PDB file of N, CA and C in Angstrom:
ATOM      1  N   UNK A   1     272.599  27.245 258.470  1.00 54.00           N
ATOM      2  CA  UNK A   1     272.699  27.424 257.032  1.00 54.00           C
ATOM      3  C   UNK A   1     272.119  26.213 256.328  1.00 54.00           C
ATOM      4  N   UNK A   2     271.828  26.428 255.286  1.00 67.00           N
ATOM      5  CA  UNK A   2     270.859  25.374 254.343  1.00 67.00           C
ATOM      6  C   UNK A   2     271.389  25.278 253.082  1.00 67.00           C
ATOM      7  N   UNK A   3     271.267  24.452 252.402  1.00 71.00           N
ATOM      8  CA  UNK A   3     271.878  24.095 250.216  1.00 71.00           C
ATOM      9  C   UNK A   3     271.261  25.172 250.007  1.00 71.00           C
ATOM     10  N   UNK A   4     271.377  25.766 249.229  1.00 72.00           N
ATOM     11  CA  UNK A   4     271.269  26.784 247.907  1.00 72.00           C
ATOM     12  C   UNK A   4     271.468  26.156 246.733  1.00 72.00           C
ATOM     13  N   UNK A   5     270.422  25.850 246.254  1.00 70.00           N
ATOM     14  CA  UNK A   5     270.025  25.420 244.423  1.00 70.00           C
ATOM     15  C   UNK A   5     269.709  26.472 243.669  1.00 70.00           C
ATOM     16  N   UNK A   6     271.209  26.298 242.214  1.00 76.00           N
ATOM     17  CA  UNK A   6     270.857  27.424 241.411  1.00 76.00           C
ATOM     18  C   UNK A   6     270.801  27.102 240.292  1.00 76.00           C
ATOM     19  N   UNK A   7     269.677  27.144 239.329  1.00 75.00           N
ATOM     20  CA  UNK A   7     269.721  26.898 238.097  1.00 75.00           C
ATOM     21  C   UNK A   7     270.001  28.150 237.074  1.00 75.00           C
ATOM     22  N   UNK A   8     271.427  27.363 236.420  1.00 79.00           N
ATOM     23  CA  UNK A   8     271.812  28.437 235.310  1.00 79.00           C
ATOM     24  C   UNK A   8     271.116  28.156 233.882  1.00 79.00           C
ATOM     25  N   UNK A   9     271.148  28.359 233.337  1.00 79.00           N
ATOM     26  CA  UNK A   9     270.272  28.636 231.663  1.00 79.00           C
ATOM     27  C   UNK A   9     271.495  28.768 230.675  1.00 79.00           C
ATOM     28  N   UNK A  10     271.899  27.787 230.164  1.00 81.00           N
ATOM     29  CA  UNK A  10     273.404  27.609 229.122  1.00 81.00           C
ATOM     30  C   UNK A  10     272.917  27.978 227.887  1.00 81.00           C
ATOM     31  N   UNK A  11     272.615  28.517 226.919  1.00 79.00           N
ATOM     32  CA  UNK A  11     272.584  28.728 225.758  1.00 79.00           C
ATOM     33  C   UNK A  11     273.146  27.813 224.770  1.00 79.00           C
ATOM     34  N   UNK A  12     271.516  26.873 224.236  1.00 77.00           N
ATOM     35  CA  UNK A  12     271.982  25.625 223.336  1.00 77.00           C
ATOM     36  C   UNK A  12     272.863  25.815 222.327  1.00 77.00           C
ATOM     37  N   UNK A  13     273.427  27.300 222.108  1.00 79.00           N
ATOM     38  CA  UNK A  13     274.360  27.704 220.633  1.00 79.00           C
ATOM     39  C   UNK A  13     275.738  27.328 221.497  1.00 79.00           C
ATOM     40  N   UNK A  14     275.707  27.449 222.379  1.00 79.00           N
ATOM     41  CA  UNK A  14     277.140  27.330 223.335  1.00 79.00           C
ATOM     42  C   UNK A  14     277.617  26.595 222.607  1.00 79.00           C
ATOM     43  N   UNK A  15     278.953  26.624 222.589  1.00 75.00           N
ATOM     44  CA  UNK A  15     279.963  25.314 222.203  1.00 75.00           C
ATOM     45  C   UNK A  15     280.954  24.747 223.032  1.00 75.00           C
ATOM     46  N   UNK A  16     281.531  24.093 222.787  1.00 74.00           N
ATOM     47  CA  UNK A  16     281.648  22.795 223.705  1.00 74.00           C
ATOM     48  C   UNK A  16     282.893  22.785 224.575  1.00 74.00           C
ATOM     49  N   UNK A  17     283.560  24.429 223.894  1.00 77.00           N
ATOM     50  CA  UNK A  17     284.572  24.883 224.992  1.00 77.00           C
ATOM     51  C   UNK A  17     284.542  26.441 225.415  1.00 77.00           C
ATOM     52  N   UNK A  18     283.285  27.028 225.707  1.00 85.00           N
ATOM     53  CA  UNK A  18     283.085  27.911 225.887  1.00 85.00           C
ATOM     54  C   UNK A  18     283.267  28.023 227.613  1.00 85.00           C
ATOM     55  N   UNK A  19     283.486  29.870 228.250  1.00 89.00           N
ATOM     56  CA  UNK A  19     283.428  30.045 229.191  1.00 89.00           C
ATOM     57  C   UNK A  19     282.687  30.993 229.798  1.00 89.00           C
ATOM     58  N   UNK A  20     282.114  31.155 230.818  1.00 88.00           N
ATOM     59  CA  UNK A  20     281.067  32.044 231.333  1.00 88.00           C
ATOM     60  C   UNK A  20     281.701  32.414 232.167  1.00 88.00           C
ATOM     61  N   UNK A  21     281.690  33.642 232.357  1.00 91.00           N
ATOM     62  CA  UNK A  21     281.951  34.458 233.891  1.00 91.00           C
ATOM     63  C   UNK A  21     281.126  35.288 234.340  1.00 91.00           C
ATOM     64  N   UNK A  22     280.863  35.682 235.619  1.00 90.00           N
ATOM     65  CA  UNK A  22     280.215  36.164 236.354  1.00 90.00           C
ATOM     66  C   UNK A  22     280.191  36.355 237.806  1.00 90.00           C
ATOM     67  N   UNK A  23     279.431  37.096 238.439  1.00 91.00           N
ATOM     68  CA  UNK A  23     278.944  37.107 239.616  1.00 91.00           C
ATOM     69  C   UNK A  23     277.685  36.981 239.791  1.00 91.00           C
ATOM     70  N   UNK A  24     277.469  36.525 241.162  1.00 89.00           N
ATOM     71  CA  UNK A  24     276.099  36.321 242.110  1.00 89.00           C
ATOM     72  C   UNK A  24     276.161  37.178 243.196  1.00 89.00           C
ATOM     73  N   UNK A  25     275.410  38.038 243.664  1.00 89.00           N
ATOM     74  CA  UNK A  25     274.739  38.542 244.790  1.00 89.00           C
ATOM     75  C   UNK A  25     274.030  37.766 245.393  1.00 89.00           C
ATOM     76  N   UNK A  26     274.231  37.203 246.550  1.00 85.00           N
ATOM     77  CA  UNK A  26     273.682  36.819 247.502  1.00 85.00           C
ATOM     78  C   UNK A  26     273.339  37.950 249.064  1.00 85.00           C
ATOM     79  N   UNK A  27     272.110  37.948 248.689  1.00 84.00           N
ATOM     80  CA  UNK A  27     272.118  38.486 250.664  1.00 84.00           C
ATOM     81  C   UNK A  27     270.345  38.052 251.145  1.00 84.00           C
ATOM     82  N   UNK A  28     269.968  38.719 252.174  1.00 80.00           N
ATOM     83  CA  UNK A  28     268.822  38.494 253.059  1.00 80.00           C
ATOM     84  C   UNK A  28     268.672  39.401 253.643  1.00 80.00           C
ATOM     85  N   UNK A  29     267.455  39.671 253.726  1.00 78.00           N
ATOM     86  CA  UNK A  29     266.629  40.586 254.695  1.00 78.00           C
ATOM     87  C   UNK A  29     267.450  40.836 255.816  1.00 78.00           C
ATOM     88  N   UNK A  30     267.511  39.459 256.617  1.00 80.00           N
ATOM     89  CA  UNK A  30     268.393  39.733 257.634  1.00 80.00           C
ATOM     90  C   UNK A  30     269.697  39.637 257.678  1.00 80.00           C
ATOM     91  N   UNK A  31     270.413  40.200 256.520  1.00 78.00           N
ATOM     92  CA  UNK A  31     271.618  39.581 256.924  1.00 78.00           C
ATOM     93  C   UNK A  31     272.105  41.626 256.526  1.00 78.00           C
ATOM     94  N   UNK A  32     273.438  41.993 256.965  1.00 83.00           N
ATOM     95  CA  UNK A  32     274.042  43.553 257.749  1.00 83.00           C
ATOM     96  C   UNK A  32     274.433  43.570 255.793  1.00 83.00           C
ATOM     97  N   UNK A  33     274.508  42.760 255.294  1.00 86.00           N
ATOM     98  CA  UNK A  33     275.169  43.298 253.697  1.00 86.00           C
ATOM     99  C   UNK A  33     275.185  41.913 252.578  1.00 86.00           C
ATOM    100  N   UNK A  34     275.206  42.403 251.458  1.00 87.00           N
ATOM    101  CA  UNK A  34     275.164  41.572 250.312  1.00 87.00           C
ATOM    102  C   UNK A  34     276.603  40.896 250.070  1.00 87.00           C
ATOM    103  N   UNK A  35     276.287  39.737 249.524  1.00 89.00           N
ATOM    104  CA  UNK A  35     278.175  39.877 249.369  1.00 89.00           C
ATOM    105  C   UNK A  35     278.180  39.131 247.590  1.00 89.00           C
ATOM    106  N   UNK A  36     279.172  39.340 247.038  1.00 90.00           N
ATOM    107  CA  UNK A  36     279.041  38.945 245.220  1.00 90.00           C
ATOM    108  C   UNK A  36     280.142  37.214 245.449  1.00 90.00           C
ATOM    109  N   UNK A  37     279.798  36.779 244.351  1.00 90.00           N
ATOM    110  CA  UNK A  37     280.570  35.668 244.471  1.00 90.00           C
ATOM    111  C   UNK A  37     281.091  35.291 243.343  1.00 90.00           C
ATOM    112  N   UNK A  38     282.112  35.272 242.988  1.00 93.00           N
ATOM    113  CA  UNK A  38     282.453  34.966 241.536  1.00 93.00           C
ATOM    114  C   UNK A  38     282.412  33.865 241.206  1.00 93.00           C
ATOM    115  N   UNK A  39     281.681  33.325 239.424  1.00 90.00           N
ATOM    116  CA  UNK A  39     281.484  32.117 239.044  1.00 90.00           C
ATOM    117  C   UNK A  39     281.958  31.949 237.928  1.00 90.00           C
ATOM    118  N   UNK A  40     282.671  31.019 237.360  1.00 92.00           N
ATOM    119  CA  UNK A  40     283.147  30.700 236.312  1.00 92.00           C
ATOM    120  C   UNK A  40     281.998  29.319 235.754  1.00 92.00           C
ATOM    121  N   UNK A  41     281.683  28.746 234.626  1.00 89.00           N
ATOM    122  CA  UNK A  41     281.351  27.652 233.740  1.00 89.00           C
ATOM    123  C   UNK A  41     281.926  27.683 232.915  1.00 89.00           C
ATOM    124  N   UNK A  42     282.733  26.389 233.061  1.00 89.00           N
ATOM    125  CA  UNK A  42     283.096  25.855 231.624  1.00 89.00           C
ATOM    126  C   UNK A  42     282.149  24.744 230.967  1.00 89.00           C
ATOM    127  N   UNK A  43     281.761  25.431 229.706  1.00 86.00           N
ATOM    128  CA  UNK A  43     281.134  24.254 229.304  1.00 86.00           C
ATOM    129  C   UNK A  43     281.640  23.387 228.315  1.00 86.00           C
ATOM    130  N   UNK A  44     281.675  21.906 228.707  1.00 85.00           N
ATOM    131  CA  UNK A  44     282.139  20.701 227.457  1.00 85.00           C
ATOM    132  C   UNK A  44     280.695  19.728 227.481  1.00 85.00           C
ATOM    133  N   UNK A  45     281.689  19.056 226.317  1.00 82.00           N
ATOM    134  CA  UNK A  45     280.570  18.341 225.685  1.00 82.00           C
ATOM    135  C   UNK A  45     279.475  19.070 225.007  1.00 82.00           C
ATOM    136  N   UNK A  46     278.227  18.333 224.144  1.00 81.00           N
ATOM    137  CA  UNK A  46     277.323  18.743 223.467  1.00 81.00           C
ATOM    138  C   UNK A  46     276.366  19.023 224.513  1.00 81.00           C
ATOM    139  N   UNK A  47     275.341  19.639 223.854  1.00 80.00           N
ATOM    140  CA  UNK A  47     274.063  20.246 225.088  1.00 80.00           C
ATOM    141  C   UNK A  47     273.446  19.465 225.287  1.00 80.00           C
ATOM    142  N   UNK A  48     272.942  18.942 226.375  1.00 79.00           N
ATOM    143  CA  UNK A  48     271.764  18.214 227.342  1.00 79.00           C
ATOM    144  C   UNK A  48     270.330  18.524 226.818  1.00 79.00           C
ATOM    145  N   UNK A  49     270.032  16.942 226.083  1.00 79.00           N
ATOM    146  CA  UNK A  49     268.596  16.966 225.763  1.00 79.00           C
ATOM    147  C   UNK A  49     267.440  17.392 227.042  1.00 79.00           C
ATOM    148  N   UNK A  50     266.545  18.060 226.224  1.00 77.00           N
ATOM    149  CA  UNK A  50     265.519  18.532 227.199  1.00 77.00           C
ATOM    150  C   UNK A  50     266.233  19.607 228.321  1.00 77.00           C
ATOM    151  N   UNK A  51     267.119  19.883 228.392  1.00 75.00           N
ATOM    152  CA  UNK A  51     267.833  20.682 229.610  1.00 75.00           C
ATOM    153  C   UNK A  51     267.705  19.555 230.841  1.00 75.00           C
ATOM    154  N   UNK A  52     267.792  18.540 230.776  1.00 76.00           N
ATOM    155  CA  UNK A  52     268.251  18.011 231.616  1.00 76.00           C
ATOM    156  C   UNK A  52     266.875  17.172 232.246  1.00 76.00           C
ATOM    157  N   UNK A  53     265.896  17.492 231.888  1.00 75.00           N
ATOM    158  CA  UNK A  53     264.567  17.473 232.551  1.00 75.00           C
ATOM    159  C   UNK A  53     264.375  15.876 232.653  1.00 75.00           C
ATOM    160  N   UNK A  54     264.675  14.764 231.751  1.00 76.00           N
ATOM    161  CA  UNK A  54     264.309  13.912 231.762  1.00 76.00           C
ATOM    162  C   UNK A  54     265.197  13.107 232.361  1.00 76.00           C
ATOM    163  N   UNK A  55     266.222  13.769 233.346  1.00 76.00           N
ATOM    164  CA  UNK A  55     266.879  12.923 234.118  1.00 76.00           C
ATOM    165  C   UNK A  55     266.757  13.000 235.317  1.00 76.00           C
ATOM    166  N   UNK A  56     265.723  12.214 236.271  1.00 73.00           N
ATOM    167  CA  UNK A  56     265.016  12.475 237.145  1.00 73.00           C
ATOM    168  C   UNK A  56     266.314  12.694 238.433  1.00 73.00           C
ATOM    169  N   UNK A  57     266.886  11.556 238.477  1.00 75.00           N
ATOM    170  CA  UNK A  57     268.214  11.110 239.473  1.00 75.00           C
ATOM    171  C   UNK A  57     269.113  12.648 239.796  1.00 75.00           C
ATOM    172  N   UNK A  58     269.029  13.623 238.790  1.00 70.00           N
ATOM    173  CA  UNK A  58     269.898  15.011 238.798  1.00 70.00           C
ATOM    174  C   UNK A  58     269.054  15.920 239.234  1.00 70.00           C
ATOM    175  N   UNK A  59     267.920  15.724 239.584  1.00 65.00           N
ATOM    176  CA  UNK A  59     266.634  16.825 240.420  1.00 65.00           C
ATOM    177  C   UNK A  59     266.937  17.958 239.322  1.00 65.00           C
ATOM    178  N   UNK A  60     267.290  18.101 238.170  1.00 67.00           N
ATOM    179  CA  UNK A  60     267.094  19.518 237.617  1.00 67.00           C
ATOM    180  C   UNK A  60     265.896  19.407 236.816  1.00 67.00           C
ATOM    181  N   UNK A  61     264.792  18.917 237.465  1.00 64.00           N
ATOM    182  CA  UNK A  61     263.433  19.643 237.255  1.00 64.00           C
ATOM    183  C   UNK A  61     263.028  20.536 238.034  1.00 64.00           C
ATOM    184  N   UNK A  62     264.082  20.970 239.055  1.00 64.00           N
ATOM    185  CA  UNK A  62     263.444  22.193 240.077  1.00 64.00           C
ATOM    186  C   UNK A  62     263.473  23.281 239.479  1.00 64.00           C
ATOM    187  N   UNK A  63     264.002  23.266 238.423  1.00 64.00           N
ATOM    188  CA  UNK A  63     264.205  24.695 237.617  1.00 64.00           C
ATOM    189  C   UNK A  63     262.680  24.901 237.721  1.00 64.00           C
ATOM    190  N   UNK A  64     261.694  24.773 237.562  1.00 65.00           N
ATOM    191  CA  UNK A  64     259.964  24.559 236.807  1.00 65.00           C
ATOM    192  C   UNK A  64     259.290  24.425 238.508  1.00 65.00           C
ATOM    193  N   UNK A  65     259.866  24.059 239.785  1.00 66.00           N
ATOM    194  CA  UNK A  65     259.216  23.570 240.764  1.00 66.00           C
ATOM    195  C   UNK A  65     258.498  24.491 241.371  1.00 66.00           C
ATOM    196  N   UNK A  66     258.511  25.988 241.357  1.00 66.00           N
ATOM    197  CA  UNK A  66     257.945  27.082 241.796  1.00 66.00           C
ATOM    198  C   UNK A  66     257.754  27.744 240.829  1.00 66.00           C
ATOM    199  N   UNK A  67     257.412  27.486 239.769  1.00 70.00           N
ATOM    200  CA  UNK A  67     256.889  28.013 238.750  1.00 70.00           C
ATOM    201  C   UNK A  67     255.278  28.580 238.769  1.00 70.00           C
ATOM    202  N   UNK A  68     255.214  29.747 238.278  1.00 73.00           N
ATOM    203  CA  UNK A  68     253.183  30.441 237.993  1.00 73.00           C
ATOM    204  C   UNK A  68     252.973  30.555 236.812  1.00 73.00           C
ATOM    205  N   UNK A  69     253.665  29.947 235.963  1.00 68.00           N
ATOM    206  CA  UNK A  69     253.663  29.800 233.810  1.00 68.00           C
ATOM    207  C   UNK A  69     252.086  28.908 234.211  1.00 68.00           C
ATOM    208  N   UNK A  70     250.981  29.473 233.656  1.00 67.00           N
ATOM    209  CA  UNK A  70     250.070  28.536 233.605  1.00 67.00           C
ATOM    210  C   UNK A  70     249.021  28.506 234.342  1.00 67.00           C
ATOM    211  N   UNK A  71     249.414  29.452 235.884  1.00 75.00           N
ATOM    212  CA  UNK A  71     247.915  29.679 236.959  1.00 75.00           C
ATOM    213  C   UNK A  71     246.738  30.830 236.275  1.00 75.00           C
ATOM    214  N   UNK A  72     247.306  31.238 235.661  1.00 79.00           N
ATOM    215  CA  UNK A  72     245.941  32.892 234.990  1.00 79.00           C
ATOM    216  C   UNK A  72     245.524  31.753 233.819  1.00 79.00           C
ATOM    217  N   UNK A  73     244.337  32.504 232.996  1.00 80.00           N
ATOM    218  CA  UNK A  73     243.527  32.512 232.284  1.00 80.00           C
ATOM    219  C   UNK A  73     244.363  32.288 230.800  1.00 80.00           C
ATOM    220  N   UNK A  74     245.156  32.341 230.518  1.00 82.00           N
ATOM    221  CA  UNK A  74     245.724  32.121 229.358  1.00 82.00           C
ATOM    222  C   UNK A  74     247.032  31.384 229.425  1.00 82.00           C
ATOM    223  N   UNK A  75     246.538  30.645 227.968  1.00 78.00           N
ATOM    224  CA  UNK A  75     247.507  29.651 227.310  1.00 78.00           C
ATOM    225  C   UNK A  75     248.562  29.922 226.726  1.00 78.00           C
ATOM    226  N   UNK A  76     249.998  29.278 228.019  1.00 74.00           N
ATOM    227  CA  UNK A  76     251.288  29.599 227.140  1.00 74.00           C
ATOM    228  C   UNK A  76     251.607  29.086 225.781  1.00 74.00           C
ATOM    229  N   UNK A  77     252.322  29.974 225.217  1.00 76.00           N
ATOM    230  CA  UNK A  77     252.436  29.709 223.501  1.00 76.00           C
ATOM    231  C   UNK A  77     253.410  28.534 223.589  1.00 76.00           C
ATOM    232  N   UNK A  78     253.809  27.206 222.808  1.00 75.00           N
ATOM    233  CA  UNK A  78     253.153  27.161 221.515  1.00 75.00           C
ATOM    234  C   UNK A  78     251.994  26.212 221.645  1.00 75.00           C
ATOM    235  N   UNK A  79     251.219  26.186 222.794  1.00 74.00           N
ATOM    236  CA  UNK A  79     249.982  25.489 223.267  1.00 74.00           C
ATOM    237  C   UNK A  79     248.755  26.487 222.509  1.00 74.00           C
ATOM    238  N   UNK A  80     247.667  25.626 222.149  1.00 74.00           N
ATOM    239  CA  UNK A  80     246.215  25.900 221.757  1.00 74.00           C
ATOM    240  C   UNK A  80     245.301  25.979 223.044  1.00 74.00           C
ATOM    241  N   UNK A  81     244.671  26.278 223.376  1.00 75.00           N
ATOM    242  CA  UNK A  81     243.559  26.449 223.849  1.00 75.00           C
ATOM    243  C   UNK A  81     242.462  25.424 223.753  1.00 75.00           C
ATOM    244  N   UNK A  82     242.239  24.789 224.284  1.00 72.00           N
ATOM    245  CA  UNK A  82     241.091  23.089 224.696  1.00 72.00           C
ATOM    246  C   UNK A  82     239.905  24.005 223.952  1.00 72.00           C
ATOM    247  N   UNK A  83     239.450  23.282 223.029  1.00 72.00           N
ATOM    248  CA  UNK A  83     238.053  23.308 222.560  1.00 72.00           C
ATOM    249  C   UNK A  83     237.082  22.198 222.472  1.00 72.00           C
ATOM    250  N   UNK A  84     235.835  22.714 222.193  1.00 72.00           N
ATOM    251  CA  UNK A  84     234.694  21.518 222.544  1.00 72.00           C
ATOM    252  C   UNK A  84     234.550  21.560 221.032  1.00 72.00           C
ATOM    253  N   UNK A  85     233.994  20.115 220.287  1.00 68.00           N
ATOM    254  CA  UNK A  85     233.548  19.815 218.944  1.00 68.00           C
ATOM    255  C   UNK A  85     232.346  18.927 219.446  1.00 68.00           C
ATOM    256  N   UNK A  86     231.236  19.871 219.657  1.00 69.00           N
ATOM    257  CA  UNK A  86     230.134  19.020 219.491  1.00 69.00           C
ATOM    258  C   UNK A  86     230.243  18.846 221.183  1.00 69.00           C
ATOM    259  N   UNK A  87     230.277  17.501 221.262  1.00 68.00           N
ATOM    260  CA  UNK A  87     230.425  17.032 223.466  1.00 68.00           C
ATOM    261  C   UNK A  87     231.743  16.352 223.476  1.00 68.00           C
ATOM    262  N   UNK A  88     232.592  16.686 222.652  1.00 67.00           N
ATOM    263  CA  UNK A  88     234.299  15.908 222.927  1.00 67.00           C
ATOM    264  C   UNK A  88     235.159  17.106 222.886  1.00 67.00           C
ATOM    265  N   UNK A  89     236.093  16.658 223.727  1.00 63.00           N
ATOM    266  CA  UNK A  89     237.147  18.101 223.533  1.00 63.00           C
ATOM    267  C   UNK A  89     237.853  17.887 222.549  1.00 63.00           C
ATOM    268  N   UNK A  90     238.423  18.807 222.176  1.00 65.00           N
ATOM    269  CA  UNK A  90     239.543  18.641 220.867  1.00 65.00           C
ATOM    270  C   UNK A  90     240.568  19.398 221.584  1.00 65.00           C
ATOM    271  N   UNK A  91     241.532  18.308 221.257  1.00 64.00           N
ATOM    272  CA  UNK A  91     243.174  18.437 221.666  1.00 64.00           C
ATOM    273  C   UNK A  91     244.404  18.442 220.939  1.00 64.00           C
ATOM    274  N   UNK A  92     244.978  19.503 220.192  1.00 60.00           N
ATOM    275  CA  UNK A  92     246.288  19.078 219.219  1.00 60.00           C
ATOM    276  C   UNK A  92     245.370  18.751 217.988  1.00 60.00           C
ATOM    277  N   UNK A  93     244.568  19.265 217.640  1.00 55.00           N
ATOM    278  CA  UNK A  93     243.541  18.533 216.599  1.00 55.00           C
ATOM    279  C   UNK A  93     242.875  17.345 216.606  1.00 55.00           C
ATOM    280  N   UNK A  94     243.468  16.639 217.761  1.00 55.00           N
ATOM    281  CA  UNK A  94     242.315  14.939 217.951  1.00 55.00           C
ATOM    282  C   UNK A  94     241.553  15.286 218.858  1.00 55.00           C
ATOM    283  N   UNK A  95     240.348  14.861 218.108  1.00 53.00           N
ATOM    284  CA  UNK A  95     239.213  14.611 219.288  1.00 53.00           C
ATOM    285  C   UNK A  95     239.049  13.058 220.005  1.00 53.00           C
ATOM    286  N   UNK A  96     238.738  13.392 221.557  1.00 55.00           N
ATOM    287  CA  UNK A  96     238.614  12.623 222.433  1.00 55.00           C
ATOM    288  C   UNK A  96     236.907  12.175 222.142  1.00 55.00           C
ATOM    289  N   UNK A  97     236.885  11.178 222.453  1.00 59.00           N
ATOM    290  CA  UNK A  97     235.188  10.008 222.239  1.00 59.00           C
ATOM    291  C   UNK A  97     235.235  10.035 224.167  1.00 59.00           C
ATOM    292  N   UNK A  98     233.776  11.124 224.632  1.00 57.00           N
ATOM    293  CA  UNK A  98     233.974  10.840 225.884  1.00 57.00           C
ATOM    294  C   UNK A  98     232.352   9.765 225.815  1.00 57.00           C
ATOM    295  N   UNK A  99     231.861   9.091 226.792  1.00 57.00           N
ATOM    296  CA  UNK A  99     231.106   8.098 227.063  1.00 57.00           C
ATOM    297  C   UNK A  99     230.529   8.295 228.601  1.00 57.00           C
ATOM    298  N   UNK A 100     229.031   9.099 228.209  1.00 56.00           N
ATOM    299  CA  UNK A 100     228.132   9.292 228.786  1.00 56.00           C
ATOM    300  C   UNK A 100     227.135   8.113 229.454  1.00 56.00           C
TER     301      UNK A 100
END
């Protein structure tokens, strides 16, 4: 058997003594049956800037680690699309001075 990492998704409206309940299904290909697992969250305190992302030491950037947001041909929203002005790209509205 191996860790199982699960990232839940708290809803920044949450408040600061709210409770979640639920279940998880867990099973495998190989395994004779599924089995449910009951989960409770309590959440305290205020919500976690960035979802947590900028706290490297808590690995909850794995939420994003197998992520495909971004391999096809189009730009997730609220991103622009890289354009050329002339021979500089334009980024966020600034253009870059590239040096030929």
């Amino acid at each position: 058997f191996g860790t199982l990492l699960i990232g839940i998704q708290i809803p920044s409206r949450a408040g600061s003594a709210d409770v979640y309940r639920g279940h998880i299904t867990l099973g495998a290909t190989q395994a004779k049956a599924a089995i449910a697992v009951s989960v409770q969250l309590n959440v305290t305190g205020p919500p976690v800037p960035y979802k947590g992302n900028d706290d490297v030491p808590n690995m909850s950037r794995l939420s994003w680690l197998y992520s495909t947001r971004g391999l096809d041909d189009t730009v997730p929203a609220p991103f622009d699309p890289l354009r050329i002005l002339q021979t500089s790209p334009l980024i966020l509205a600034s253009s870059l001075k590239t040096y030929t």
